[in-house]
Short mmCIF file of C-alpha atoms in Angstrom, two decimals:
data_model
loop_
_atom_site.label_atom_id
_atom_site.label_comp_id
_atom_site.label_asym_id
_atom_site.label_seq_id
_atom_site.Cartn_x
_atom_site.Cartn_y
_atom_site.Cartn_z
CA GLY A 1 -15.04 20.12 11.15
CA ILE A 2 -14.22 19.18 14.58
CA GLN A 3 -11.33 18.97 15.49
CA VAL A 4 -8.86 15.81 17.25
CA GLU A 5 -5.80 17.00 19.32
CA GLN A 6 -4.18 13.94 21.42
CA SER A 7 -1.24 14.07 24.01
CA PRO A 8 1.18 13.24 24.45
CA PRO A 9 2.61 12.30 20.60
CA ASP A 10 5.11 9.85 22.30
CA LEU A 11 5.42 7.79 25.19
CA ILE A 12 7.91 5.38 26.52
CA LEU A 13 7.35 3.18 29.14
CA GLN A 14 8.95 0.61 31.54
CA GLU A 15 6.67 -2.68 31.47
CA GLY A 16 4.61 -2.52 33.80
CA ALA A 17 4.42 1.70 34.25
CA ASN A 18 0.78 3.30 34.40
CA SER A 19 -0.03 5.49 31.81
CA THR A 20 -2.67 8.09 30.52
CA LEU A 21 -3.23 9.04 27.23
CA ARG A 22 -5.61 12.76 26.58
CA CYS A 23 -7.48 13.61 24.32
CA ASN A 24 -9.39 16.71 23.28
CA PHE A 25 -11.94 17.75 21.23
CA SER A 26 -13.61 20.38 19.73
CA ASP A 27 -16.91 20.64 19.57
CA SER A 28 -19.83 18.21 20.83
CA VAL A 29 -20.03 15.12 19.26
CA ASN A 30 -22.35 11.67 19.75
CA ASN A 31 -19.09 9.55 19.11
CA LEU A 32 -15.90 8.98 20.56
CA GLN A 33 -13.09 6.00 20.49
CA TRP A 34 -10.38 5.02 20.71
CA PHE A 35 -7.76 2.25 18.86
CA HIS A 36 -5.18 0.61 18.89
CA GLN A 37 -3.02 0.79 15.22
CA ASN A 38 -0.76 -2.98 16.26
CA PRO A 39 2.44 -2.96 13.85
CA TRP A 40 1.00 -4.89 11.41
CA GLY A 41 -1.63 -1.57 11.00
CA GLN A 42 -4.62 -3.13 12.43
CA LEU A 43 -6.99 -0.76 13.71
CA ILE A 44 -7.99 -2.42 16.65
CA ASN A 45 -11.56 -1.12 18.35
CA LEU A 46 -10.17 -0.89 21.89
CA PHE A 47 -13.67 1.38 23.14
CA TYR A 48 -16.72 3.06 21.67
CA ILE A 49 -17.42 5.88 24.74
CA PRO A 50 -19.40 8.85 23.46
CA SER A 51 -19.96 9.55 27.70
CA GLY A 52 -18.85 7.78 31.11
CA THR A 53 -16.29 6.07 31.82
CA LYS A 54 -15.90 1.93 30.40
CA GLN A 55 -13.14 -0.88 31.28
CA ASN A 56 -11.89 -3.74 30.33
CA GLY A 57 -8.98 -5.62 31.29
CA ARG A 58 -6.14 -3.58 31.80
CA LEU A 59 -7.43 -0.29 29.54
CA SER A 60 -10.16 1.93 30.88
CA ALA A 61 -11.29 5.15 29.31
CA THR A 62 -13.50 7.96 30.63
CA THR A 63 -15.16 10.91 28.46
CA VAL A 64 -16.43 13.94 29.99
CA ALA A 65 -17.95 15.53 27.06
CA THR A 66 -18.90 18.01 28.99
CA GLU A 67 -15.18 19.73 28.83
CA ARG A 68 -14.88 18.43 25.28
CA TYR A 69 -11.83 15.70 26.10
CA SER A 70 -11.32 11.69 27.19
CA LEU A 71 -8.86 10.20 28.66
CA LEU A 72 -7.27 6.40 28.12
CA TYR A 73 -5.78 4.89 31.10
CA ILE A 74 -3.55 2.31 30.66
CA SER A 75 -2.46 0.09 33.47
CA SER A 76 0.80 -2.95 34.32
CA SER A 77 2.22 -1.42 30.46
CA GLN A 78 3.20 -4.99 29.06
CA THR A 79 5.82 -5.00 25.46
CA THR A 80 2.48 -5.54 23.45
CA ASP A 81 0.55 -2.76 24.64
CA SER A 82 3.31 -1.38 22.37
CA GLY A 83 1.76 1.06 18.55
CA VAL A 84 -0.41 3.81 18.12
CA TYR A 85 -2.97 4.84 20.06
CA PHE A 86 -5.72 7.06 18.23
CA CYS A 87 -8.59 8.30 19.54
CA ALA A 88 -12.07 9.21 16.99
CA ALA A 89 -14.22 11.72 17.50
CA ASN A 90 -17.19 11.61 15.23
CA ASN A 91 -20.42 14.40 14.56
CA ASN A 92 -20.27 14.57 11.10
CA ASP A 93 -18.07 13.03 9.63
CA MET A 94 -15.03 10.85 11.90
CA ARG A 95 -12.04 13.21 12.88
CA PHE A 96 -8.62 11.56 14.51
CA GLY A 97 -6.49 13.18 16.42
CA ALA A 98 -2.56 11.98 14.74
CA GLY A 99 -1.80 9.56 17.73
CA THR A 100 0.18 8.94 20.92
CA ARG A 101 2.65 6.53 20.00
CA LEU A 102 3.45 3.99 23.21
CA THR A 103 6.51 2.31 23.06
CA VAL A 104 6.93 0.02 26.16
CA LYS A 105 10.14 -1.53 26.70
CA PRO A 106 11.18 -5.01 28.55
CA ASP B 1 -11.24 -10.12 13.38
CA SER B 2 -13.71 -7.27 13.24
CA GLY B 3 -15.71 -8.92 10.31
CA VAL B 4 -15.08 -5.67 7.98
CA THR B 5 -12.98 -7.55 5.28
CA GLN B 6 -10.61 -5.78 2.65
CA THR B 7 -9.35 -6.75 -0.69
CA PRO B 8 -6.78 -7.29 -2.09
CA LYS B 9 -4.27 -6.73 1.00
CA HIS B 10 -1.83 -5.21 -1.33
CA LEU B 11 -1.57 -2.82 -4.63
CA ILE B 12 1.63 -2.51 -6.03
CA THR B 13 0.55 -0.16 -9.20
CA ALA B 14 1.85 2.54 -11.36
CA THR B 15 1.41 6.41 -12.00
CA GLY B 16 -1.11 7.11 -14.31
CA GLN B 17 -3.30 4.07 -13.07
CA ARG B 18 -6.90 2.76 -12.41
CA VAL B 19 -7.35 0.52 -8.94
CA THR B 20 -9.79 -0.57 -7.67
CA LEU B 21 -10.50 -1.90 -4.20
CA ARG B 22 -12.93 -3.90 -2.47
CA CYS B 23 -15.09 -4.03 1.30
CA SER B 24 -17.52 -6.70 3.14
CA PRO B 25 -19.44 -4.65 6.04
CA ARG B 26 -19.48 -6.82 9.29
CA SER B 27 -22.63 -8.82 8.71
CA GLY B 28 -26.46 -6.54 10.00
CA ASP B 29 -24.35 -3.34 8.69
CA LEU B 30 -25.27 -1.04 6.34
CA SER B 31 -23.16 1.98 6.53
CA VAL B 32 -19.74 2.42 5.03
CA TYR B 33 -17.05 4.63 5.76
CA TRP B 34 -14.05 4.97 3.87
CA TYR B 35 -10.96 6.14 5.23
CA GLN B 36 -7.18 7.17 3.90
CA GLN B 37 -4.02 6.50 6.23
CA SER B 38 -0.62 8.59 5.13
CA LEU B 39 2.60 9.81 6.49
CA ASP B 40 2.56 13.23 6.39
CA GLN B 41 -1.42 13.37 6.13
CA GLY B 42 -2.53 10.61 9.14
CA LEU B 43 -5.97 9.08 8.99
CA GLN B 44 -8.30 11.29 6.87
CA PHE B 45 -12.16 10.32 6.50
CA LEU B 46 -13.42 9.71 2.22
CA ILE B 47 -16.29 9.46 2.65
CA GLN B 48 -19.39 7.37 3.40
CA TYR B 49 -22.56 5.42 2.79
CA TYR B 50 -25.57 3.56 3.84
CA ASN B 51 -28.07 1.68 2.36
CA GLY B 52 -26.36 2.29 -1.08
CA GLU B 53 -26.58 5.70 -0.72
CA GLU B 54 -24.02 8.14 -0.44
CA ARG B 55 -24.33 9.58 3.15
CA ALA B 56 -21.80 11.99 4.12
CA LYS B 57 -18.89 13.02 2.17
CA GLY B 58 -14.93 13.76 2.98
CA ASN B 59 -11.56 14.95 1.74
CA ILE B 60 -12.00 12.74 -1.57
CA LEU B 61 -10.39 14.18 -4.49
CA GLU B 62 -12.33 14.50 -7.33
CA ARG B 63 -9.70 11.64 -8.85
CA PHE B 64 -11.83 9.22 -6.73
CA SER B 65 -14.94 8.29 -6.62
CA ALA B 66 -17.24 4.97 -4.43
CA GLN B 67 -20.23 2.76 -4.46
CA GLN B 68 -21.85 0.63 -2.41
CA PHE B 69 -24.17 -2.23 -4.06
CA PRO B 70 -26.84 -3.78 -3.46
CA ASP B 71 -25.33 -6.19 -1.32
CA LEU B 72 -24.13 -4.16 0.85
CA HIS B 73 -20.22 -4.37 0.12
CA SER B 74 -18.14 -1.13 -1.48
CA GLU B 75 -15.67 0.11 -4.08
CA LEU B 76 -13.38 2.63 -3.96
CA ASN B 77 -11.65 3.56 -7.22
CA LEU B 78 -9.06 5.74 -7.82
CA SER B 79 -7.87 6.47 -10.80
CA SER B 80 -4.77 8.83 -12.34
CA LEU B 81 -2.78 7.67 -9.54
CA GLU B 82 -0.15 9.56 -8.26
CA LEU B 83 2.91 8.54 -5.91
CA GLY B 84 0.92 10.30 -2.83
CA ASP B 85 -1.41 8.05 -2.77
CA SER B 86 0.79 5.63 -1.85
CA ALA B 87 -0.93 4.81 1.80
CA LEU B 88 -3.40 2.34 3.79
CA TYR B 89 -6.42 2.74 2.48
CA PHE B 90 -9.24 1.57 5.69
CA CYS B 91 -12.48 0.78 5.49
CA ALA B 92 -14.97 0.92 8.04
CA SER B 93 -18.77 0.19 8.94
CA SER B 94 -21.15 0.33 10.93
CA ARG B 95 -24.86 -0.06 12.06
CA GLU B 96 -26.45 2.79 11.79
CA SER B 97 -26.21 6.12 9.27
CA GLY B 98 -24.17 8.27 11.72
CA GLY B 99 -22.97 8.47 15.72
CA GLY B 100 -22.48 4.51 15.58
CA GLU B 101 -19.55 2.49 16.75
CA GLN B 102 -16.81 1.67 13.47
CA PHE B 103 -15.02 -1.26 13.09
CA PHE B 104 -12.72 -1.26 10.71
CA GLY B 105 -11.06 -4.06 8.12
CA PRO B 106 -7.15 -4.58 8.04
CA GLY B 107 -7.16 -2.15 5.27
CA THR B 108 -5.20 -2.07 1.33
CA ARG B 109 -2.40 -0.94 1.45
CA LEU B 110 -1.46 0.63 -1.86
CA THR B 111 1.95 1.13 -3.89
CA VAL B 112 1.72 3.63 -6.89
CA LEU B 113 5.79 4.01 -8.74
#
């Protein structure tokens, strides 16, 4: 099955800083999603982005399907952005990366 | 709120027991997916049903089984439970049978003692 790798595994930021999270996948996909898992364990949909670029407030994402990677940008980070960010790719069944644990300090 | 509901939220049971987890998909979604999130294995796809039929199978143990009912809700049955089955179990749903955006429920946290 498809392999999904995320980097960095951990990220610590000061409030107000910007960050870029990366997701590499090993094969062509028909679905690529970014999720935020909050401290209560909920998986919140951020982007459904098999290709192209999308923006939602302070967050944006870009997927370059031909080069098999996706990027999640977080600008002007807030403490509420803390948690684990997962990338998941699907070409037959959904495979998740190991996640990036983001800590935003006040 | 994703629109996907799961019950119960928490479940504590003993080794060797059997439990049933329930999921109701978003209105209009025909696909239901089950996932397991454990500390050592991360988030793993278990199984997918589309409109009542099994569509795809992942790393689901033989002790586990699932079904999707005519009203599209789904149940995941876990039997002969072991300590290692302790995990967060998620259900997700989507409109399509493959490739569409999936929306996740709040999860059921299973603790096997």
